XYZ file of C-alpha atoms in Angstrom:
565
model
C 19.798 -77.333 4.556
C 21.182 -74.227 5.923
C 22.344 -72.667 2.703
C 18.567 -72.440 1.481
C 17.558 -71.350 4.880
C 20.056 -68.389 4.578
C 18.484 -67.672 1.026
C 14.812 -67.987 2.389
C 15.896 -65.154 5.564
C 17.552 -62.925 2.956
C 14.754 -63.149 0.424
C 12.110 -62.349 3.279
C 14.354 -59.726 4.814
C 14.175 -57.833 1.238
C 10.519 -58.607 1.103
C 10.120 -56.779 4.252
C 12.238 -53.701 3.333
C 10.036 -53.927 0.247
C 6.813 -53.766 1.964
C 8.274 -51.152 4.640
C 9.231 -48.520 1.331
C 5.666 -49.600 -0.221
C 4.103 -48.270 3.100
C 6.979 -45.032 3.667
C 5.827 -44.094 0.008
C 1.762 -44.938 0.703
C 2.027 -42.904 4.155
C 3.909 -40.125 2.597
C 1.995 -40.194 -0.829
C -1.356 -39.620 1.551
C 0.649 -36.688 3.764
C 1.554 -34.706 0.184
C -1.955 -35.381 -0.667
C -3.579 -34.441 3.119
C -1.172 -31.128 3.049
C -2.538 -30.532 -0.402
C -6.137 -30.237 0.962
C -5.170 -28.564 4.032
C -3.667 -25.537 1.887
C -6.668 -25.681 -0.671
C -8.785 -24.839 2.130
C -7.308 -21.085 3.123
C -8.718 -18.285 1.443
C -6.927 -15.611 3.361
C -3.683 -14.765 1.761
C -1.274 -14.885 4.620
C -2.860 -17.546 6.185
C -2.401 -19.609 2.919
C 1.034 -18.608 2.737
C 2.169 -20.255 6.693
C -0.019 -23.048 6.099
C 2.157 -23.583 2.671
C 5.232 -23.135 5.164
C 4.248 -25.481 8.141
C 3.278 -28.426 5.100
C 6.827 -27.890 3.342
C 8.343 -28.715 6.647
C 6.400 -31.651 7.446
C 6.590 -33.186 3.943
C 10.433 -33.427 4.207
C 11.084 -33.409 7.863
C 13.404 -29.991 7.937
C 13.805 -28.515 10.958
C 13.808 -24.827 9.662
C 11.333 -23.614 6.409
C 10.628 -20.246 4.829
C 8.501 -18.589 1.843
C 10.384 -15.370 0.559
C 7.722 -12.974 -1.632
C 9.278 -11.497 -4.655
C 8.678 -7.918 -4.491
C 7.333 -5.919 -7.532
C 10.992 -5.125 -8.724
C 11.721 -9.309 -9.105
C 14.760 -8.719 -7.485
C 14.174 -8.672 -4.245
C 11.429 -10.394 -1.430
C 9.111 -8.862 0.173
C 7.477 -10.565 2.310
C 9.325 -13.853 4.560
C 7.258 -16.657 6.237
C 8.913 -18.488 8.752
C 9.091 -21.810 10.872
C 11.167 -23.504 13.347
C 12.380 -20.033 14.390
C 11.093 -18.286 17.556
C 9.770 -14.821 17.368
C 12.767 -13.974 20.123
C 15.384 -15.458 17.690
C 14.105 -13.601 14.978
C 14.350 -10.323 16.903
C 18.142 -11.480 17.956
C 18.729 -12.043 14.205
C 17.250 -8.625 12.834
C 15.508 -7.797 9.827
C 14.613 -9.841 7.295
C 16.504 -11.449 4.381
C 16.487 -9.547 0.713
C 17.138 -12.299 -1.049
C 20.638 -12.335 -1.568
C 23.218 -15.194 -1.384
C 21.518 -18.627 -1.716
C 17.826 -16.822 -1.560
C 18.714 -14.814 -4.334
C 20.192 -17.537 -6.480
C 16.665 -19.441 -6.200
C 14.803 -15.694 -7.247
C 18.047 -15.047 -10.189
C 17.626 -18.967 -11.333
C 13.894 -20.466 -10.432
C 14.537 -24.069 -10.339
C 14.740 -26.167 -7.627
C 18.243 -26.085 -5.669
C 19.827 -28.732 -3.216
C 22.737 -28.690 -1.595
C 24.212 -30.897 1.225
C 26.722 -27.964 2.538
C 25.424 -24.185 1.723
C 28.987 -22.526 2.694
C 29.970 -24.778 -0.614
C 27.547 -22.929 -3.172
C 29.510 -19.993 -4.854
C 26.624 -17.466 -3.823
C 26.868 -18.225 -0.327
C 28.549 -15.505 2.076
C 27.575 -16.537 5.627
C 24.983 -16.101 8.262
C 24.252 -12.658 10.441
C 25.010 -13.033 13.907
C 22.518 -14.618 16.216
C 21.703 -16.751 13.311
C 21.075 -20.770 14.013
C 23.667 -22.465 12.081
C 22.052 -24.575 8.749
C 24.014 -27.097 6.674
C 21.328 -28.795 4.157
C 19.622 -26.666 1.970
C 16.361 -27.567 -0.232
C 14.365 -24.700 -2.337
C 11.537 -24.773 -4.718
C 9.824 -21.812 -6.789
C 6.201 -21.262 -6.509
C 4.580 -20.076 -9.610
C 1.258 -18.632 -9.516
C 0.017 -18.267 -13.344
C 3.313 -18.907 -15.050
C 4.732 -16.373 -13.176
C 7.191 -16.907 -9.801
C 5.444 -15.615 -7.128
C 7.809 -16.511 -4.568
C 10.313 -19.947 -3.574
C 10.016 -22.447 -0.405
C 13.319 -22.575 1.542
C 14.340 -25.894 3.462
C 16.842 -26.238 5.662
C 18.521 -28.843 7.998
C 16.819 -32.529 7.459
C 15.936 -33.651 11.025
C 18.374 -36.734 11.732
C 21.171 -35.171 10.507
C 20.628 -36.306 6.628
C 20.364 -34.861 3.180
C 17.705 -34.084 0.995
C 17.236 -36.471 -1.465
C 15.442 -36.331 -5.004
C 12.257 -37.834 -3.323
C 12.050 -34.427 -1.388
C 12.356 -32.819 -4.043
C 9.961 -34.151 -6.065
C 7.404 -33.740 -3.077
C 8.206 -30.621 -2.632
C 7.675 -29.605 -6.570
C 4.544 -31.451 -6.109
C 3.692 -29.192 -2.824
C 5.041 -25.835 -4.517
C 2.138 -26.204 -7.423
C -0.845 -26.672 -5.150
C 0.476 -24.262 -3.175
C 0.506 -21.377 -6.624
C -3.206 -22.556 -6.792
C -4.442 -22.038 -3.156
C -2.142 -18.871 -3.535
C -3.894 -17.662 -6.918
C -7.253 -18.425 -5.308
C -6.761 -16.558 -2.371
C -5.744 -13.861 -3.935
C -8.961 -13.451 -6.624
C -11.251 -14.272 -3.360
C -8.742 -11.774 -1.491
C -9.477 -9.080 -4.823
C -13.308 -9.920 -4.561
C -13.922 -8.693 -1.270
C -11.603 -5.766 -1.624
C -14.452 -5.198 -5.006
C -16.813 -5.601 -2.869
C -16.221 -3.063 -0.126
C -15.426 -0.637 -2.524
C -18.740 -0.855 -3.864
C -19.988 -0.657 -1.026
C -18.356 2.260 0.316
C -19.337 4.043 -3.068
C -22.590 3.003 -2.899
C -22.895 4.607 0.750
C -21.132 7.609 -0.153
C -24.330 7.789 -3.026
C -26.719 7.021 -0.542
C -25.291 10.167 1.765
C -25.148 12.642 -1.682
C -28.504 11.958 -2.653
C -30.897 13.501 -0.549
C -29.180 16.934 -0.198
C -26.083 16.289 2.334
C -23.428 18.464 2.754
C -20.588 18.167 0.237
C -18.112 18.355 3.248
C -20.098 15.192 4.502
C -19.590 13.305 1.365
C -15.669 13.863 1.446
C -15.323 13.257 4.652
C -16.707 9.753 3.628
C -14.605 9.512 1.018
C -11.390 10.009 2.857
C -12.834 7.584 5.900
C -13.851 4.886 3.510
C -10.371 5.153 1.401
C -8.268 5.419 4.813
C -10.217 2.134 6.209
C -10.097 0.050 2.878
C -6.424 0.518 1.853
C -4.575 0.273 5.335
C -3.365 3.604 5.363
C -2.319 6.201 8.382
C -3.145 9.303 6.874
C -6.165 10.521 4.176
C -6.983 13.873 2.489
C -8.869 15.314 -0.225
C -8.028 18.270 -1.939
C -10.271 20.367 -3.870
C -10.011 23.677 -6.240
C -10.401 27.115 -5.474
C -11.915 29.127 -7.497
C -10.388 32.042 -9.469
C -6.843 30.484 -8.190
C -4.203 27.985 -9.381
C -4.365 26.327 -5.941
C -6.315 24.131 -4.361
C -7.369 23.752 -0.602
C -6.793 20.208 1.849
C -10.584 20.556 2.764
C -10.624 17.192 4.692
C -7.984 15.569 6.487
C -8.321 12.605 8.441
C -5.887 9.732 10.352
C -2.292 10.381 11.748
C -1.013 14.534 11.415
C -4.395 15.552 10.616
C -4.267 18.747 11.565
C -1.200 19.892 10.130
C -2.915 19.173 6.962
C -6.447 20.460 7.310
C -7.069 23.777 5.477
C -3.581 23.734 3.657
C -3.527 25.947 0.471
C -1.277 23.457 -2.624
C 0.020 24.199 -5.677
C -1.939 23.235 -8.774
C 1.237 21.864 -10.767
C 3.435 20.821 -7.738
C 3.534 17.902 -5.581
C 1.900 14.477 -5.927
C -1.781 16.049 -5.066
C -0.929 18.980 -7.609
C 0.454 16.457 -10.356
C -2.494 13.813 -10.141
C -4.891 17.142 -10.118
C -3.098 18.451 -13.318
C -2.226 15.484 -14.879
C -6.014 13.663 -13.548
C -3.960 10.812 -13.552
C -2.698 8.706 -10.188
C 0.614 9.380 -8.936
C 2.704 7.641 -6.671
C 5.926 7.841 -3.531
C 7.716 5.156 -2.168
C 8.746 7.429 0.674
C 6.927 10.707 0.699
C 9.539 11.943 3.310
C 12.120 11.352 1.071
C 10.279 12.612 -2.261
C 11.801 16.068 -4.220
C 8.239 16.915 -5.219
C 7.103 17.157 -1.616
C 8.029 20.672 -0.301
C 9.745 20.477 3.153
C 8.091 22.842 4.781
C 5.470 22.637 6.434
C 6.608 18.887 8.023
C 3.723 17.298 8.051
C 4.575 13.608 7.063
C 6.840 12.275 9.782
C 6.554 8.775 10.534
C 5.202 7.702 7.019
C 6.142 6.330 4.125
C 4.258 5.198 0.688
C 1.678 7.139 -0.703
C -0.401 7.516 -3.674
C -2.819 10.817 -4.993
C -5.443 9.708 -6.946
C -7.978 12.164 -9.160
C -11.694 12.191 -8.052
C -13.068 11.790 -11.540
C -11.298 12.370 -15.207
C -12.079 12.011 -18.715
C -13.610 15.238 -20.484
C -14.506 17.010 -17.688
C -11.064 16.562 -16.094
C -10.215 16.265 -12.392
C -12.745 17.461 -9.665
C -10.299 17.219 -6.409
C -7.613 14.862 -5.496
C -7.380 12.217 -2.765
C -4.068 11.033 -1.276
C -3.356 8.458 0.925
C 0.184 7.684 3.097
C 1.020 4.731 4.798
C 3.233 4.679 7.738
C 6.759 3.577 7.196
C 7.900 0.456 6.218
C 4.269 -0.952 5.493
C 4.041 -2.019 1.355
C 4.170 0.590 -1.695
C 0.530 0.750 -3.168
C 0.341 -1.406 -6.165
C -1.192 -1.556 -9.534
C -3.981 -2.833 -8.648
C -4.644 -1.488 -5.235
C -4.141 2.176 -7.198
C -6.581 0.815 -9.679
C -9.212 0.217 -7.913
C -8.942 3.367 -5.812
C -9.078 5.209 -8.937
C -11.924 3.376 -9.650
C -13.779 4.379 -6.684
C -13.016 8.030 -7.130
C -14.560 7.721 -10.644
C -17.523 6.613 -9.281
C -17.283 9.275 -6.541
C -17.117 11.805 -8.989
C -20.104 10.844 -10.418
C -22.132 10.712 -7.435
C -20.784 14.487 -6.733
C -21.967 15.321 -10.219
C -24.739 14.336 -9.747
C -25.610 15.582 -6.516
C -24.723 18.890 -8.025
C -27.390 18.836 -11.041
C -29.909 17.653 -8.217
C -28.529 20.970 -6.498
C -28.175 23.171 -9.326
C -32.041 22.028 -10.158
C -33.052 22.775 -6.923
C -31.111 26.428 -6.907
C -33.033 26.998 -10.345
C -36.308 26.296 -9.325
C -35.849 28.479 -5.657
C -34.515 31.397 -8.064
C -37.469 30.865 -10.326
C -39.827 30.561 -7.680
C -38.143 34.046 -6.293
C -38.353 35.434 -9.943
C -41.968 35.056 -9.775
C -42.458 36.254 -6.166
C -41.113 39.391 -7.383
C -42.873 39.919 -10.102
C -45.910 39.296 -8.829
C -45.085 41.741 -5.880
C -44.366 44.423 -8.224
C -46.964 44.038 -10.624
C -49.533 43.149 -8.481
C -48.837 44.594 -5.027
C -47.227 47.367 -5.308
C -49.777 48.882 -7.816
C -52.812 47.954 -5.934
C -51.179 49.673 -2.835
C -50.359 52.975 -5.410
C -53.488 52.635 -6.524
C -54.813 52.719 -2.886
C -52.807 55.755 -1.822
C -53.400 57.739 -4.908
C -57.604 57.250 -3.781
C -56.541 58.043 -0.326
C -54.994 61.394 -1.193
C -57.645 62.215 -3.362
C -60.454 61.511 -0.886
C -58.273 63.128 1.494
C -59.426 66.871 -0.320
C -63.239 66.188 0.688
C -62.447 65.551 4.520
C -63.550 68.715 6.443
C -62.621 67.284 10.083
C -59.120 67.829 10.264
C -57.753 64.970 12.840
C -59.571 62.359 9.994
C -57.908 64.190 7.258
C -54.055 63.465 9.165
C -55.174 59.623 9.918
C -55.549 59.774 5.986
C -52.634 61.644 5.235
C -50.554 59.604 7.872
C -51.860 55.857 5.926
C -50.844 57.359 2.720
C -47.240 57.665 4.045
C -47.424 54.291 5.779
C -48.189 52.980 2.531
C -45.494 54.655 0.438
C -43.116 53.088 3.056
C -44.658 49.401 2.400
C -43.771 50.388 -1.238
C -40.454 51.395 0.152
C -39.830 47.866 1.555
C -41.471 45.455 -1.060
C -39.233 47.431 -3.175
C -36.271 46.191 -1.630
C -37.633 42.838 -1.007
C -37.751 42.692 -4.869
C -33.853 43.715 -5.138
C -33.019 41.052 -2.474
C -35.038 38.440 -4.153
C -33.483 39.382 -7.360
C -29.814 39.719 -6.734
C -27.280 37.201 -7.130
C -23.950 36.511 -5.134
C -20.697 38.027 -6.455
C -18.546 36.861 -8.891
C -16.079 34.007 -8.551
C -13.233 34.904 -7.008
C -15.142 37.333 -4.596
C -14.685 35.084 -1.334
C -12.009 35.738 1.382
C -10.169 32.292 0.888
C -9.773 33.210 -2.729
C -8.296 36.847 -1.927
C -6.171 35.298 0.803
C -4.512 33.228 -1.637
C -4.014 36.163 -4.409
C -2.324 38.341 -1.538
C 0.136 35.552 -0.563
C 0.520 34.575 -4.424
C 1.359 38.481 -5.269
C 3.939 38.428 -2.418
C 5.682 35.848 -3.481
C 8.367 37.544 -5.851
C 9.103 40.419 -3.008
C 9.801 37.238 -0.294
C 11.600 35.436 -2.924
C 9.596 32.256 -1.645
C 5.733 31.004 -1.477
C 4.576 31.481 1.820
C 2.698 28.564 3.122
C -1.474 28.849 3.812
C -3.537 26.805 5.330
C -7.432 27.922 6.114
C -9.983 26.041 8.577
C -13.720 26.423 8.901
C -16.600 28.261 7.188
C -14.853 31.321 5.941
C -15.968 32.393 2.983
C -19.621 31.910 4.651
C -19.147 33.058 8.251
C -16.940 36.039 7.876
C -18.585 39.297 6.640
C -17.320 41.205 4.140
C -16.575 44.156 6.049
C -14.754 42.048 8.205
C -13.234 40.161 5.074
C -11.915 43.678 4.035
C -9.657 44.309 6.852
C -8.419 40.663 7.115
C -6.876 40.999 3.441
C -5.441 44.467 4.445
C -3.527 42.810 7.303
C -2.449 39.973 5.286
C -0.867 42.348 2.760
C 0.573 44.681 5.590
C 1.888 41.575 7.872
C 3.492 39.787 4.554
C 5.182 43.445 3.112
C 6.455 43.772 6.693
C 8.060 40.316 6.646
C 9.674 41.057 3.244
C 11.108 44.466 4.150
C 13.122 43.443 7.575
C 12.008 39.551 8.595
C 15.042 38.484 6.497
C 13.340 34.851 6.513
C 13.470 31.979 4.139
C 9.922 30.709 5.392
C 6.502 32.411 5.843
C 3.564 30.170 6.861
C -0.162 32.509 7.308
C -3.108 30.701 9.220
C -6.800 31.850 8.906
C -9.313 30.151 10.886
C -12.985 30.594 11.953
C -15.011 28.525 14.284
C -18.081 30.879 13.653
C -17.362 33.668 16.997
C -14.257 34.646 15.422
C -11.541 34.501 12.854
C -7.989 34.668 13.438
C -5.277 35.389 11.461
C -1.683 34.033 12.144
C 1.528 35.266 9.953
C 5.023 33.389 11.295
C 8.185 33.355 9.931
C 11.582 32.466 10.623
C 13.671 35.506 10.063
C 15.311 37.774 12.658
C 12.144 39.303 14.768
C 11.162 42.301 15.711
C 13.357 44.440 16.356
C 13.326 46.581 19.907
C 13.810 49.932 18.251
C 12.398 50.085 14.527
C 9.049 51.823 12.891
C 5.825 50.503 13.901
C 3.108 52.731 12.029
C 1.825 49.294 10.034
C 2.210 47.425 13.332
C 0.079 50.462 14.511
C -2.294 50.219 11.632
C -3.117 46.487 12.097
C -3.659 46.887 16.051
C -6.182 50.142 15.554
C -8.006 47.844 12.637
C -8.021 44.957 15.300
C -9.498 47.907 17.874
C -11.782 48.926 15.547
C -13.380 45.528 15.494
C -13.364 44.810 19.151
C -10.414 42.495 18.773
C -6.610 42.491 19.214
C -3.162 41.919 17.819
C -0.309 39.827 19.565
C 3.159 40.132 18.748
C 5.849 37.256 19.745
C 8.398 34.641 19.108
C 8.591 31.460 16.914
C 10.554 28.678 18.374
C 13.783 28.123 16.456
C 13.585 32.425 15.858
C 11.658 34.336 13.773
C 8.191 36.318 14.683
C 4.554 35.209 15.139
C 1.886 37.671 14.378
C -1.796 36.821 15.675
C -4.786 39.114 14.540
C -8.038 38.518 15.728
C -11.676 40.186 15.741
C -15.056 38.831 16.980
C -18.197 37.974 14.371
C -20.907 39.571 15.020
C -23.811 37.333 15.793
C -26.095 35.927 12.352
C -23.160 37.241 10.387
């Protein structure tokens, strides 16, 4: 009897193991399928991604897990999720894995990898200091559309054992839920990006519309573009006319005011080259970039940037905006440069057709003047002749003599009110000057023409209403000291860099010429040093002389507006 009570023991011993690996694989079936849910639920993008981490872990009990991004060169990650390490160890450990050694075996070959010892793979060289030491290794790609959008890393089965095929099936099973939640955050990610986009162009409409201030408009622009894409620094460029140049009107975010008012080649540069070209150009690292000219330093601290042309196609490029984000954060991508051109096309209409609205508006007060004028001269002023050619006739028949001066006196009162309807009529009827006229425009031609005697472009950079505010007598003598200040730097500066400064806040404008050449000197000629000081005098203002830091001179010239000017 004992034999078949030995059987009977062993056969419900195996029926037990049985039923305890029916309810293992039932318990873990229904985790796999509970981490599935949980990671269907995310929507935002890095959220999805650590939830995808923290499952991976649990599913095959690891003690350390990871999701390395591929970058856009597929060579390289990213982006690296971690868990099971503490933000102090990662800070002990330093940056960041590439994705070489056993990571970059999983990105060269994406299949899933397991080992029971990684120093025993051939691509293996070692751990960086500070790192926690990891025997058992476990990785899956994640495909997102066909394509590998990144690979789950597993290390170090809790318990001390290996990862088995099981895991790795669960894990395979995890990896492509895990490229759907992934691709669905990402179109819901892309849909609200759409959507603030729109709405941001549909605000900057809404401010165009009834008559605002073009300054307004890109000063939206740049906000709304700065907000949206994450980035430290925004500017828009626009042309000048009557010079290959154009002008940093608005400047917004980190360094701002080094940028404000700056005076850019039309060919040169990434804002030049997207203006040209009206197509988007892009930096990895704008501080490191030949077609960014070193001086002035304006972009310290940041890192990838992209211009982008405010409207294209037949009527070309209207202005440029470029954004730069700090260092280290991501390169701007396809589609984040997509879009953004995007909303500059639709900028550019709005702009357009602000301007028709404006241009109609400009027609019709110039039609309306038209008309005032004529009617003045063909209907006032010859009635009023006509009344002062009766008055000097009846004047012959007045015998009291004090009547006949009243008389006499209204008929030269009236030729005067001729007089001034007369040059009502020219004022009504004269237009502004030709393009070109303004001062920014002739500030730019002087520093353009003395370009070949410096053997270098001086920098510019102009703030505030000055083509408006400035008068032109006062216009007259600020080009004269340009000219004078820049012939004085070529003749005995001895410099390699020449930066000129015009500003106006509406009481004054000020003119500032530095270089970096030898100075003044204590004993030389100063009859255009003179000249520029008497024009300052002249004006009720005043020249300063001094030192740059690093060597070099500074020249300030400034005059007061007058008041309504």
């Amino acid at each position: 009897m004992l034999l078949p009570q030995l059987k009977l023991d062993e056969l419900l011993e195996e029926l037990q193991a049985r039923i305890d690996a029916a309810r293992g694989t039932r318990d873990r079936v229904h985790s796999l399928l509970e981490a599935v849910l949980s990671v269907g639920r995310e929507l935002d993008l890095e959220q999805a991604l650590h939830s995808i981490v923290e499952a991976a872990a649990a599913l095959v009990d690891a003690e350390y897990a990871a999701l390395g991004v591929i970058g856009p060169d597929g060579r390289t990650l990213s982006a690296f999720h971690t868990v099971g390490v503490s933000d102090e160890k990662i800070t002990e450990i330093g940056p960041y894995p590439q994705g070489h050694g056993i990571l970059g075996e999983l990105i060269r070959h994406p299949e899933p990898l397991r080992l029971s010892k990684i120093s025993e793979h051939p691509a293996s060289y070692g751990f960086p200091p500070n790192h926690p030491p990891m025997r058992s290794f476990l990785g899956v790609p994640i495909r997102v559309r066909g394509q590998v959008f990144g690979n789950l890393y597993l290390t170090e089965k809790r318990g001390g054992l290996e990862f088995d095929e099981e895991d790795e099936s669960v894990l395979s099973t995890l990896a492509v839920a895990a490229g759907v939640a992934i691709d669905n955050a990402r179109l819901y990610e892309d849909s609200r990006l759409r959507e603030r986009w729109l709405l941001a162009n549909a605000e900057i409409t809404h401010r165009l519309m009834p008559g605002s201030e073009r300054s307004e408009a890109l000063d939206l622009i740049a906000e709304r573009a700065r907000d949206i894409t994450g980035s430290a620094l925004a500017e828009v460029a626009m042309p000048m006319a009557d010079t290959p140049s154009l002008t940093v009107e608005i400047a917004v975010g980190e360094g701002a005011e080094a940028h404000r008012g700056l005076v850019l080649p039309l060919h040169e540069g990434l804002t030049g080259l997207a203006y040209s070209t009206a197509a988007p150009v892009t930096s990895d690292d704008i501080t490191r970039d030949d077609r960014i000219t070193a001086e002035p330093p304006r972009f310290r601290g940041l890192g990838p940037a992209v211009a982008v042309p405010i409207g294209t196609g037949e009527v070309g490029a209207r202005g440029v905006v470029l954004l730069v984000r700090e260092a280290g954060r991501p390169v701007f991508s396809d589609k984040e440069t997509e879009m953004l051109q995007g909303f500059a096309a639709q900028a550019a209409i709005a702009m357009e057709l602000a301007e028709r609205r404006q241009d109609a508006q400009q027609l019709a007060l110039l039609e309306d003047r038209d008309r005032i004028a004529r009617d003045l001269h063909d209907l006032a002023i010859q009635r009023l002749f006509a009344t002062g050619m009766t008055l000097q006739s009846a004047g012959r028949f007045i015998e009291h003599p004090k009547a006949a001066e009243r008389v006499l006196r209204a008929v030269d009162d009236l030729d005067e009110t001729i007089k001034i309807i007369r040059s009502t009529i020219f004022g009504l009827r004269a237009r502004e000057g030709g393009a070109g006229s303004g001062l920014r425009a002739r500030v730019v031609r002087v520093a353009g023409e003395a370009a070949p005697v410096l053997g270098f472009a001086p920098g510019v950079r102009m703030e505030g209403l000055i083509d408006t505010e400035v008068p032109q007598r006062i216009a007259d003598h600020v080009v004269a000291v340009l000219s004078e200040a820049l012939t004085n730097v070529a003749r005995h500066a001895r410099a390699h860099a020449a930066e000129v400064v015009l500003t106006t806040d509406g009481r004054e404008v000020v003119l500032r010429v530095a270089d970096d050449g030898v100075g003044i000197p204590s004993g030389g000629r100063r009859s255009g040093l003179r000249n520029m000081a008497e024009r300052a005098e002249q004006l009720g203002g005043r020249l300063e002389l001094g030192g740059a830091e690093g060597g070099g001179a500074v020249l300030v010239w400034s005059v007061p507006l007058p008041e309504g000017a």
